[in-house]
Amino acid sequence: MAKVLIVDDSSLMRAVLKNFVEKEGHDIIEAGDGGEAIEKYKSENPDMVFMDILMPKGLDGISAVREIKKVNPNAKIVMRSEEHTSELQSH
């Protein structure tokens, strides 16, 4: 059983990912922004991280990954993002 850190500013998205990962029998740690993710990574030492790239409040996912990689260059991190239709239409 692995310890997995799920980082997303959307509590709904964290819940969806948590549901999938827990069904596989893994322990879940959650963080709502990049700064919290770094703190949780340091204190919990997870086996894997699912990191949202775009988080408007606090530290973004790319910056958080850079900091986590300083702590552990071998950290296993899956970066993901979600873009809403309204955001796509404004580009």
Tab-separated table of N, CA and C in Angstrom:
chain	number	residue	atom	x	y	z
A	1	MET	N	0.841	-1.172	0.000
A	1	MET	CA	0.000	0.000	0.000
A	1	MET	C	0.891	1.242	0.000
A	2	ALA	N	0.621	2.167	-0.914
A	2	ALA	CA	1.411	3.389	-1.051
A	2	ALA	C	0.709	4.559	-0.389
A	3	LYS	N	1.503	5.560	-0.052
A	3	LYS	CA	0.976	6.816	0.472
A	3	LYS	C	1.010	7.814	-0.684
A	4	VAL	N	-0.151	8.398	-1.017
A	4	VAL	CA	-0.279	9.259	-2.186
A	4	VAL	C	-0.740	10.652	-1.752
A	5	LEU	N	-0.020	11.671	-2.207
A	5	LEU	CA	-0.387	13.066	-1.959
A	5	LEU	C	-1.136	13.596	-3.173
A	6	ILE	N	-2.360	14.078	-2.956
A	6	ILE	CA	-3.180	14.653	-4.024
A	6	ILE	C	-3.248	16.158	-3.794
A	7	VAL	N	-2.784	16.926	-4.788
A	7	VAL	CA	-2.729	18.383	-4.673
A	7	VAL	C	-3.601	19.004	-5.755
A	8	ASP	N	-4.621	19.732	-5.318
A	8	ASP	CA	-5.509	20.422	-6.250
A	8	ASP	C	-6.255	21.491	-5.474
A	9	ASP	N	-6.456	22.658	-6.094
A	9	ASP	CA	-7.203	23.718	-5.428
A	9	ASP	C	-8.700	23.429	-5.418
A	10	SER	N	-9.146	22.502	-6.228
A	10	SER	CA	-10.552	22.109	-6.275
A	10	SER	C	-10.808	20.925	-5.334
A	11	SER	N	-11.618	21.149	-4.323
A	11	SER	CA	-11.932	20.060	-3.393
A	11	SER	C	-12.685	18.938	-4.113
A	12	LEU	N	-13.473	19.283	-5.131
A	12	LEU	CA	-14.193	18.278	-5.912
A	12	LEU	C	-13.200	17.372	-6.651
A	13	MET	N	-12.203	17.963	-7.285
A	13	MET	CA	-11.228	17.164	-8.020
A	13	MET	C	-10.408	16.303	-7.069
A	14	ARG	N	-10.060	16.850	-5.904
A	14	ARG	CA	-9.347	16.037	-4.914
A	14	ARG	C	-10.194	14.839	-4.502
A	15	ALA	N	-11.496	15.055	-4.325
A	15	ALA	CA	-12.395	13.967	-3.920
A	15	ALA	C	-12.484	12.889	-5.003
A	16	VAL	N	-12.537	13.303	-6.271
A	16	VAL	CA	-12.612	12.343	-7.383
A	16	VAL	C	-11.339	11.496	-7.430
A	17	LEU	N	-10.188	12.151	-7.377
A	17	LEU	CA	-8.919	11.415	-7.402
A	17	LEU	C	-8.773	10.530	-6.172
A	18	LYS	N	-9.167	11.060	-5.021
A	18	LYS	CA	-9.093	10.293	-3.775
A	18	LYS	C	-9.903	9.002	-3.895
A	19	ASN	N	-11.089	9.088	-4.453
A	19	ASN	CA	-11.956	7.927	-4.625
A	19	ASN	C	-11.263	6.847	-5.457
A	20	PHE	N	-10.665	7.238	-6.580
A	20	PHE	CA	-9.979	6.266	-7.446
A	20	PHE	C	-8.782	5.633	-6.741
A	21	VAL	N	-7.982	6.451	-6.090
A	21	VAL	CA	-6.748	5.957	-5.480
A	21	VAL	C	-7.048	5.094	-4.252
A	22	GLU	N	-8.032	5.496	-3.453
A	22	GLU	CA	-8.406	4.703	-2.273
A	22	GLU	C	-8.946	3.332	-2.659
A	23	LYS	N	-9.656	3.256	-3.786
A	23	LYS	CA	-10.184	1.964	-4.244
A	23	LYS	C	-9.068	0.964	-4.516
A	24	GLU	N	-7.882	1.477	-4.805
A	24	GLU	CA	-6.723	0.611	-5.051
A	24	GLU	C	-5.999	0.274	-3.741
A	25	GLY	N	-6.528	0.775	-2.616
A	25	GLY	CA	-5.981	0.425	-1.315
A	25	GLY	C	-4.874	1.322	-0.795
A	26	HIS	N	-4.704	2.494	-1.390
A	26	HIS	CA	-3.626	3.394	-0.974
A	26	HIS	C	-4.106	4.424	0.047
A	27	ASP	N	-3.168	4.898	0.853
A	27	ASP	CA	-3.451	5.966	1.818
A	27	ASP	C	-3.350	7.313	1.112
A	28	ILE	N	-4.218	8.243	1.511
A	28	ILE	CA	-4.307	9.539	0.843
A	28	ILE	C	-3.928	10.667	1.796
A	29	ILE	N	-3.177	11.613	1.250
A	29	ILE	CA	-2.885	12.884	1.905
A	29	ILE	C	-3.365	13.948	0.919
A	30	GLU	N	-3.986	15.011	1.415
A	30	GLU	CA	-4.499	16.047	0.522
A	30	GLU	C	-3.869	17.398	0.823
A	31	ALA	N	-3.717	18.203	-0.239
A	31	ALA	CA	-3.253	19.580	-0.105
A	31	ALA	C	-4.011	20.439	-1.111
A	32	GLY	N	-4.321	21.678	-0.724
A	32	GLY	CA	-5.113	22.565	-1.570
A	32	GLY	C	-4.315	23.555	-2.388
A	33	ASP	N	-2.997	23.632	-2.171
A	33	ASP	CA	-2.153	24.503	-2.988
A	33	ASP	C	-0.702	24.019	-2.903
A	34	GLY	N	0.152	24.652	-3.682
A	34	GLY	CA	1.537	24.220	-3.758
A	34	GLY	C	2.307	24.352	-2.454
A	35	GLY	N	2.063	25.429	-1.719
A	35	GLY	CA	2.751	25.618	-0.443
A	35	GLY	C	2.407	24.530	0.558
A	36	GLU	N	1.136	24.217	0.640
A	36	GLU	CA	0.683	23.139	1.527
A	36	GLU	C	1.254	21.793	1.060
A	37	ALA	N	1.353	21.621	-0.254
A	37	ALA	CA	1.899	20.376	-0.806
A	37	ALA	C	3.346	20.165	-0.360
A	38	ILE	N	4.141	21.211	-0.380
A	38	ILE	CA	5.541	21.110	0.038
A	38	ILE	C	5.616	20.726	1.511
A	39	GLU	N	4.813	21.384	2.344
A	39	GLU	CA	4.785	21.062	3.780
A	39	GLU	C	4.400	19.602	4.004
A	40	LYS	N	3.334	19.164	3.320
A	40	LYS	CA	2.858	17.785	3.492
A	40	LYS	C	3.880	16.784	2.950
A	41	TYR	N	4.553	17.142	1.850
A	41	TYR	CA	5.562	16.243	1.301
A	41	TYR	C	6.679	16.040	2.321
A	42	LYS	N	7.137	17.133	2.904
A	42	LYS	CA	8.227	17.054	3.889
A	42	LYS	C	7.825	16.268	5.132
A	43	SER	N	6.605	16.455	5.606
A	43	SER	CA	6.179	15.805	6.848
A	43	SER	C	5.689	14.371	6.652
A	44	GLU	N	5.121	14.056	5.485
A	44	GLU	CA	4.491	12.754	5.254
A	44	GLU	C	5.306	11.804	4.374
A	45	ASN	N	6.238	12.353	3.582
A	45	ASN	CA	7.076	11.548	2.702
A	45	ASN	C	6.266	10.556	1.857
A	46	PRO	N	5.357	11.065	1.011
A	46	PRO	CA	4.517	10.160	0.209
A	46	PRO	C	5.316	9.427	-0.863
A	47	ASP	N	4.751	8.310	-1.324
A	47	ASP	CA	5.374	7.519	-2.379
A	47	ASP	C	5.133	8.107	-3.763
A	48	MET	N	4.028	8.854	-3.898
A	48	MET	CA	3.659	9.438	-5.182
A	48	MET	C	2.847	10.705	-4.949
A	49	VAL	N	2.924	11.632	-5.916
A	49	VAL	CA	2.182	12.890	-5.843
A	49	VAL	C	1.407	13.083	-7.138
A	50	PHE	N	0.129	13.435	-7.029
A	50	PHE	CA	-0.663	13.917	-8.156
A	50	PHE	C	-0.778	15.414	-7.970
A	51	MET	N	-0.179	16.206	-8.871
A	51	MET	CA	-0.074	17.656	-8.708
A	51	MET	C	-0.818	18.394	-9.807
A	52	ASP	N	-1.765	19.237	-9.408
A	52	ASP	CA	-2.428	20.136	-10.346
A	52	ASP	C	-1.416	21.195	-10.759
A	53	ILE	N	-1.377	21.561	-12.016
A	53	ILE	CA	-0.427	22.565	-12.500
A	53	ILE	C	-0.928	23.970	-12.180
A	54	LEU	N	-2.189	24.231	-12.500
A	54	LEU	CA	-2.737	25.579	-12.362
A	54	LEU	C	-3.537	25.721	-11.068
A	55	MET	N	-2.966	26.442	-10.116
A	55	MET	CA	-3.664	26.744	-8.863
A	55	MET	C	-3.514	28.239	-8.617
A	56	PRO	N	-4.615	28.993	-8.763
A	56	PRO	CA	-4.520	30.449	-8.719
A	56	PRO	C	-4.150	31.039	-7.350
A	57	LYS	N	-4.436	30.328	-6.276
A	57	LYS	CA	-4.126	30.843	-4.947
A	57	LYS	C	-2.895	30.124	-4.411
A	58	GLY	N	-1.997	30.867	-3.828
A	58	GLY	CA	-0.798	30.246	-3.274
A	58	GLY	C	0.182	29.866	-4.368
A	59	LEU	N	1.022	28.913	-4.070
A	59	LEU	CA	2.073	28.461	-4.982
A	59	LEU	C	1.492	27.538	-6.044
A	60	ASP	N	1.860	27.752	-7.312
A	60	ASP	CA	1.351	26.883	-8.390
A	60	ASP	C	2.071	25.537	-8.395
A	61	GLY	N	1.567	24.621	-9.192
A	61	GLY	CA	2.084	23.263	-9.219
A	61	GLY	C	3.513	23.149	-9.724
A	62	ILE	N	3.872	23.932	-10.719
A	62	ILE	CA	5.220	23.861	-11.270
A	62	ILE	C	6.248	24.305	-10.231
A	63	SER	N	5.953	25.391	-9.530
A	63	SER	CA	6.855	25.872	-8.477
A	63	SER	C	6.948	24.869	-7.340
A	64	ALA	N	5.826	24.262	-6.988
A	64	ALA	CA	5.817	23.265	-5.916
A	64	ALA	C	6.655	22.046	-6.297
A	65	VAL	N	6.560	21.607	-7.546
A	65	VAL	CA	7.354	20.459	-8.000
A	65	VAL	C	8.843	20.776	-7.903
A	66	ARG	N	9.225	21.980	-8.297
A	66	ARG	CA	10.642	22.376	-8.188
A	66	ARG	C	11.137	22.257	-6.744
A	67	GLU	N	10.310	22.713	-5.804
A	67	GLU	CA	10.699	22.657	-4.390
A	67	GLU	C	10.736	21.220	-3.869
A	68	ILE	N	9.759	20.426	-4.261
A	68	ILE	CA	9.724	19.018	-3.838
A	68	ILE	C	10.946	18.280	-4.393
A	69	LYS	N	11.326	18.584	-5.632
A	69	LYS	CA	12.491	17.931	-6.235
A	69	LYS	C	13.791	18.320	-5.518
A	70	LYS	N	13.816	19.488	-4.875
A	70	LYS	CA	14.976	19.867	-4.067
A	70	LYS	C	15.054	18.987	-2.820
A	71	VAL	N	13.883	18.660	-2.265
A	71	VAL	CA	13.812	17.798	-1.083
A	71	VAL	C	14.161	16.369	-1.466
A	72	ASN	N	13.589	15.904	-2.587
A	72	ASN	CA	13.815	14.534	-3.048
A	72	ASN	C	13.883	14.521	-4.580
A	73	PRO	N	15.092	14.508	-5.128
A	73	PRO	CA	15.226	14.509	-6.592
A	73	PRO	C	14.563	13.310	-7.267
A	74	ASN	N	14.290	12.245	-6.525
A	74	ASN	CA	13.663	11.046	-7.093
A	74	ASN	C	12.158	10.980	-6.847
A	75	ALA	N	11.566	12.080	-6.397
A	75	ALA	CA	10.120	12.096	-6.121
A	75	ALA	C	9.344	11.697	-7.366
A	76	LYS	N	8.307	10.884	-7.171
A	76	LYS	CA	7.434	10.449	-8.267
A	76	LYS	C	6.228	11.376	-8.291
A	77	ILE	N	6.141	12.183	-9.346
A	77	ILE	CA	5.098	13.207	-9.439
A	77	ILE	C	4.400	13.109	-10.792
A	78	VAL	N	3.074	13.041	-10.745
A	78	VAL	CA	2.248	13.089	-11.954
A	78	VAL	C	1.605	14.467	-11.974
A	79	MET	N	1.922	15.240	-13.010
A	79	MET	CA	1.336	16.581	-13.120
A	79	MET	C	0.113	16.512	-14.015
A	80	ARG	N	-0.912	17.237	-13.582
A	80	ARG	CA	-2.157	17.235	-14.346
A	80	ARG	C	-2.795	18.607	-14.253
A	81	SER	N	-3.690	18.877	-15.175
A	81	SER	CA	-4.410	20.139	-15.133
A	81	SER	C	-5.763	19.970	-15.778
A	82	GLU	N	-6.608	20.900	-15.482
A	82	GLU	CA	-7.962	20.890	-16.005
A	82	GLU	C	-8.252	22.294	-16.507
A	83	GLU	N	-8.725	22.406	-17.725
A	83	GLU	CA	-9.068	23.704	-18.257
A	83	GLU	C	-10.559	23.701	-18.566
A	84	HIS	N	-11.251	24.695	-18.048
A	84	HIS	CA	-12.699	24.770	-18.215
A	84	HIS	C	-13.044	25.343	-19.590
A	85	THR	N	-14.202	25.012	-20.101
A	85	THR	CA	-14.658	25.480	-21.397
A	85	THR	C	-14.651	26.999	-21.463
A	86	SER	N	-15.104	27.666	-20.409
A	86	SER	CA	-15.136	29.142	-20.417
A	86	SER	C	-13.733	29.710	-20.557
A	87	GLU	N	-12.729	29.045	-19.954
A	87	GLU	CA	-11.346	29.495	-20.087
A	87	GLU	C	-10.861	29.281	-21.506
A	88	LEU	N	-11.251	28.183	-22.130
A	88	LEU	CA	-10.843	27.901	-23.511
A	88	LEU	C	-11.438	28.919	-24.458
A	89	GLN	N	-12.679	29.331	-24.238
A	89	GLN	CA	-13.356	30.267	-25.117
A	89	GLN	C	-12.748	31.661	-25.031
A	90	SER	N	-12.132	32.006	-23.893
A	90	SER	CA	-11.574	33.349	-23.743
A	90	SER	C	-10.198	33.475	-24.382
A	91	HIS	N	-9.589	32.357	-24.828
A	91	HIS	CA	-8.239	32.405	-25.419
A	91	HIS	C	-8.289	32.641	-26.892
